[in-house]
XYZ file of C-alpha atoms in Angstrom:
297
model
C 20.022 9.855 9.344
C 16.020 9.554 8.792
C 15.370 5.663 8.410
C 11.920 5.209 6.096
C 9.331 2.829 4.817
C 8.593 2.255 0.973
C 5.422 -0.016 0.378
C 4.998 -0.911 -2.862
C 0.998 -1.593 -4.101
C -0.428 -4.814 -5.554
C -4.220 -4.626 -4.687
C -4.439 -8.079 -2.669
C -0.946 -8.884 -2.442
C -0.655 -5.742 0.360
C -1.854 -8.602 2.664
C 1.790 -9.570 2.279
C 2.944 -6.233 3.333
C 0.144 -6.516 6.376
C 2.053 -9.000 7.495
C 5.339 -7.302 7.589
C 4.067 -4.487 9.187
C 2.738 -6.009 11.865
C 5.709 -7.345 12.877
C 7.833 -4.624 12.504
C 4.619 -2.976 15.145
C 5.203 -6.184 17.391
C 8.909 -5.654 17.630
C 8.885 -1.634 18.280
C 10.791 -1.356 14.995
C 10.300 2.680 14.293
C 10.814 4.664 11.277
C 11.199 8.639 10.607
C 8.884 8.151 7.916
C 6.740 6.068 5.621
C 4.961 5.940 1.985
C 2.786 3.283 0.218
C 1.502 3.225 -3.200
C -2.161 1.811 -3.568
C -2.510 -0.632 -1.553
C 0.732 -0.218 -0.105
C -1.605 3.151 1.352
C -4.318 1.850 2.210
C -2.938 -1.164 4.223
C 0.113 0.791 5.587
C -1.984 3.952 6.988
C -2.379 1.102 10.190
C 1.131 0.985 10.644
C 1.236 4.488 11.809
C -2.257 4.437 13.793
C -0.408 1.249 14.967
C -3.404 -0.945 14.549
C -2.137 -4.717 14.556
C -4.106 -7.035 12.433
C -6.799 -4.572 11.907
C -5.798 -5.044 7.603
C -6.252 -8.558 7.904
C -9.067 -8.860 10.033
C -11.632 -6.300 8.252
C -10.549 -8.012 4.875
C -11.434 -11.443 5.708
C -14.494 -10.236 7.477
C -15.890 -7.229 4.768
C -14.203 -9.964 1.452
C -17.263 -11.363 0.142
C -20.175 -8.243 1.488
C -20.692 -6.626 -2.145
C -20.159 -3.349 -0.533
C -16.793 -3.761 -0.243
C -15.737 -5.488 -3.767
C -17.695 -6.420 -6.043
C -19.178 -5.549 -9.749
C -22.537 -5.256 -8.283
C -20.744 -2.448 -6.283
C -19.130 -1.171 -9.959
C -22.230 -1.101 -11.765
C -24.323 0.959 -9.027
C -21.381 3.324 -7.439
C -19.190 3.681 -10.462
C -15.784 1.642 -8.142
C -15.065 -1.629 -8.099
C -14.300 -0.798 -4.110
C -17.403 0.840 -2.983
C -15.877 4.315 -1.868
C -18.291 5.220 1.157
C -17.977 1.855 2.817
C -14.683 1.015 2.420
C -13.328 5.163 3.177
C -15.975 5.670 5.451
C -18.111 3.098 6.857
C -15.321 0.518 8.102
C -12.911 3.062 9.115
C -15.683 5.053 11.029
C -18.346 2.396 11.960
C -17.439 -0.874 11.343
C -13.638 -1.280 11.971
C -12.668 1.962 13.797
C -9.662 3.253 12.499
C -7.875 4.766 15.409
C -7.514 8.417 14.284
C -6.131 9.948 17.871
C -2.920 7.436 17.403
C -2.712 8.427 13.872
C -2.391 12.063 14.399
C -0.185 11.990 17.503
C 1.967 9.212 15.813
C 5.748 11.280 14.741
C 6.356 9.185 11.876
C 5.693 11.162 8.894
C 3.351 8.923 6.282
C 2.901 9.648 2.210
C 0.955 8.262 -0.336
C 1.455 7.924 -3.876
C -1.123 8.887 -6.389
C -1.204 9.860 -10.151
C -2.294 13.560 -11.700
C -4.814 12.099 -14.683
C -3.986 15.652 -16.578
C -0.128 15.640 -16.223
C 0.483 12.021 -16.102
C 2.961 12.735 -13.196
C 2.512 11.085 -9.455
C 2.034 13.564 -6.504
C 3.377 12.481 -3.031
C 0.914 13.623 -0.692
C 1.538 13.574 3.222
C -1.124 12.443 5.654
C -1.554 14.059 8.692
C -4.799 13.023 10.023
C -6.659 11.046 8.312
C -9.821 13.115 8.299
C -12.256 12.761 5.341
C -10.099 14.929 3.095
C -7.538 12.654 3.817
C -9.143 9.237 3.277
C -10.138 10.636 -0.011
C -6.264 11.033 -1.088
C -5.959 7.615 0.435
C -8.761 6.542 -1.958
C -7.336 8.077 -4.822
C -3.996 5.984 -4.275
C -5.874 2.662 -4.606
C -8.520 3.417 -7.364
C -7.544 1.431 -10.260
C -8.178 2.443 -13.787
C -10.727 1.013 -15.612
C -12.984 -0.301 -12.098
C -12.692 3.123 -10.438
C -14.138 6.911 -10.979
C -11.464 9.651 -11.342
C -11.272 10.955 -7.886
C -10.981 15.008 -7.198
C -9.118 16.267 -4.441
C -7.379 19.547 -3.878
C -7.412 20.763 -7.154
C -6.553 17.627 -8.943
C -8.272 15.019 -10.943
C -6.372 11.348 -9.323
C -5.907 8.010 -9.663
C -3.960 4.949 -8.859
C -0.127 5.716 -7.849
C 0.702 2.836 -9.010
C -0.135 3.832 -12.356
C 2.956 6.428 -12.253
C 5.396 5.366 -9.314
C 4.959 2.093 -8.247
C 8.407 1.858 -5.921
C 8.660 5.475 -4.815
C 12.213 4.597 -3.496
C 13.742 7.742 -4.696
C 11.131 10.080 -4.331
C 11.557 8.793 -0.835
C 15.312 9.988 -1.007
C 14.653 12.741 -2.326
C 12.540 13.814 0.896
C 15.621 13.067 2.565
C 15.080 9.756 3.759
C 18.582 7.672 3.464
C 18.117 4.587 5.167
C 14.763 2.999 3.270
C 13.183 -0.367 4.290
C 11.083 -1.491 0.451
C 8.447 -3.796 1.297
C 7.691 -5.787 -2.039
C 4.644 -7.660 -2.971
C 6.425 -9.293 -5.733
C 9.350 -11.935 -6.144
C 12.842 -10.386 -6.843
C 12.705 -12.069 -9.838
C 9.690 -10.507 -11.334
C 9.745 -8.716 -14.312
C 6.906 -6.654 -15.358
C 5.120 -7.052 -19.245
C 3.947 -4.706 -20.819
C -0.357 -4.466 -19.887
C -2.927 -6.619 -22.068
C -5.687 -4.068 -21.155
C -4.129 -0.873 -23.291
C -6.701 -0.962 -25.556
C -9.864 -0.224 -23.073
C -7.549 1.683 -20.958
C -7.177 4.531 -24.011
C -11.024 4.641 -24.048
C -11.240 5.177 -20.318
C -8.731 7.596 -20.660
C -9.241 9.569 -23.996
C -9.437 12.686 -21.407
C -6.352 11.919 -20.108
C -3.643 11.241 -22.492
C -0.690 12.224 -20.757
C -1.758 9.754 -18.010
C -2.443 6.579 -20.867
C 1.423 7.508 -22.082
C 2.165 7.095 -18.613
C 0.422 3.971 -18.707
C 1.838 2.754 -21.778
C 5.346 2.741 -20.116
C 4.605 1.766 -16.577
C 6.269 -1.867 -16.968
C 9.528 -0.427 -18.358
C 9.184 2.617 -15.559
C 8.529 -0.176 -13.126
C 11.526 -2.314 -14.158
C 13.809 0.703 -14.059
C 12.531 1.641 -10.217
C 12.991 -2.341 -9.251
C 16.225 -2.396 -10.617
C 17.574 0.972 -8.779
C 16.089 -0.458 -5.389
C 18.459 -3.403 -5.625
C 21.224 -1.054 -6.533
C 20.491 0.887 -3.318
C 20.325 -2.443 -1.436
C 23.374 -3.335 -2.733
C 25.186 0.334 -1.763
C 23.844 -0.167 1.659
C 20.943 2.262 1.851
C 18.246 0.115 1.408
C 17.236 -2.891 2.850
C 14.416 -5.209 0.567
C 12.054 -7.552 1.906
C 9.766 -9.456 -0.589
C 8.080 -13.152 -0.993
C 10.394 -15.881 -2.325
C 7.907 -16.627 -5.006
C 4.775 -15.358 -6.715
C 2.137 -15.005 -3.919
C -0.539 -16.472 -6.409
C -3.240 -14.347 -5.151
C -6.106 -12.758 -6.955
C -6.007 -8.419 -7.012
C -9.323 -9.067 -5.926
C -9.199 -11.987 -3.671
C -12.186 -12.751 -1.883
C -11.387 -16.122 0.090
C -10.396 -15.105 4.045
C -8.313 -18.711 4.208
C -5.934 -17.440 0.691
C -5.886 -13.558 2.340
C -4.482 -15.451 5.723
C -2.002 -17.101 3.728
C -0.437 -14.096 2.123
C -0.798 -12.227 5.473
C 1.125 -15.106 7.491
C 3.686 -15.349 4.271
C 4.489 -11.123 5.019
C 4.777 -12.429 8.558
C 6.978 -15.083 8.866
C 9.571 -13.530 6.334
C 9.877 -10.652 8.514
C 10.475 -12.759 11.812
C 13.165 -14.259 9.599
C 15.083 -11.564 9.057
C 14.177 -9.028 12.507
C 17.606 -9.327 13.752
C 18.968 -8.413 9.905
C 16.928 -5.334 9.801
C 17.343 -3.985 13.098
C 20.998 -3.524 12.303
C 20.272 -2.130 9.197
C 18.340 0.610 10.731
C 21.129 0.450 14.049
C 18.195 0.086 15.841
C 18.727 -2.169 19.530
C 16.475 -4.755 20.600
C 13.461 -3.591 22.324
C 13.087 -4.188 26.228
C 9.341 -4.924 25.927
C 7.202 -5.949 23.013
C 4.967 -3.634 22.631
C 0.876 -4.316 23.217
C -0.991 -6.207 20.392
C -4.499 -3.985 20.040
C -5.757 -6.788 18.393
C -5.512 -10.510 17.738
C -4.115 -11.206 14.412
C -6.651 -12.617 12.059
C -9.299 -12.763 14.142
């Protein structure tokens, strides 16, 4: 039975998921696979290069450098997040992602982004993380409205989030039975409808198919919430989420409100180790296994 890993995006609130993830790293908890949406990609990608605390750290350190977020960085590059320092400077300079682990890691890892001309999300595995693939893994996060359409292999891309926010069943559909769903929202949350429709049909007159999509994400996004609890209630998935709204900007720049949300991910995870390694009939692990780093330092 392949076991997987569903990370759900949220921009900021993926410090939550950090959290869990490093964890899960710290306790040898394995998976057959794994997918994240946004920045449920971009934050997850270190859970198969196995980098503990490297999301946290480079987020408080790169927060406040206009580079890395900013609308100075939108007005001169065209992206909110400045694409050649965050998808190639930190990963390749600054941070050093570790690409060796990465490629020789088993566990199979997806992202989740959306096709601007069909309006449809494409579930694209990672195998290396070269520059080809760091611009898929760009093309998960980039938001509409702060981000330039990004092309890779033939397609025109932006945000999965925008068309599959939970890819739980997509997941399943791969053939993945057994599905651990990191959320970065409360169970109780129920998604409204977005105030920004208006601007967001200007941005994308080009792409209509994708605005419909748009249009309907918070009842698709309801729908995909709903049928995770309906798998965790049938056994085959097993949800892990904050008790409350993490009450964090998408664009948070303070490092002491990013360690908060990080530590949050972290200690509901400890709480429930024991819970989740049945779920997964995994046994307790002899050894922890080596922290790379110290977390959020």
């Amino acid at each position: 039975m392949k076991t997987g890993l569903v990370m759900e995006g949220g921009a900021m609130r993926g410090m939550f998921t950090s959290g869990v993830c490093d964890v899960l790293l710290e306790n040898a908890i394995s998976f057959d696979g794994a997918i994240g949406v946004s920045a449920g990609a971009t934050f997850g990608c270190n859970f198969k290069s196995k980098q503990i605390g490297r999301s946290i750290r480079y987020n408080k350190r790169f927060s406040k450098n206009w580079r890395y977020c900013s609308i100075r960085s939108l007005f001169f590059t065209g992206d909110l997040y400045g694409a050649d320092f965050c998808y190639n400077k930190i990963p390749n300079e600054l941070d050093v992602f570790d690409f060796k682990t990465f490629r020789e890691n088993p566990l199979s890892f997806y992202v989740v982004v959306s096709d601007c001309r069909t309006g449809k999300p494409i579930y694209k595995e990672l195998t290396t993380c070269d520059e080809e693939d760091l611009t898929w893994l760009r093309a998960s996060a980039s938001m509409p409205l702060v981000s330039r359409v990004v092309s890779v292999g033939g397609h025109e891309l932006l945000d999965g989030g925008m068309t599959d926010s939970i890819p739980l069943k997509a997941f399943e559909d791969m053939g993945y039975e057994k599905n651990l769903v990191i959320l970065t929202q409360p169970r109780e949350f129920v998604k409204k409808p977005s105030r920004a429709l208006k601007p967001m049909k200007h941005a994308l007159r080009r792409y209509p198919k994708l605005f419909e999509a748009m249009k309907n994400r918070h009842i698709v996004y309801n729908q995909e919430k709903e049928y995770a609890f309906e798998r965790e209630k049938a056994g085959s998935a097993f949800i892990i989420c904050p008790k409350s709204s993490l009450s964090i900007s998408r664009t948070e720049k303070d490092p002491d409100k990013l360690q908060r949300v990080y530590d949050e991910g972290r200690r509901t995870c400890q709480k429930q180790l024991e819970t989740i390694r049945k779920f997964l009939c995994q046994e307790r692990s002899q050894r922890e296994l080596p922290e790379k780093e110290n977390q959020g330092e």
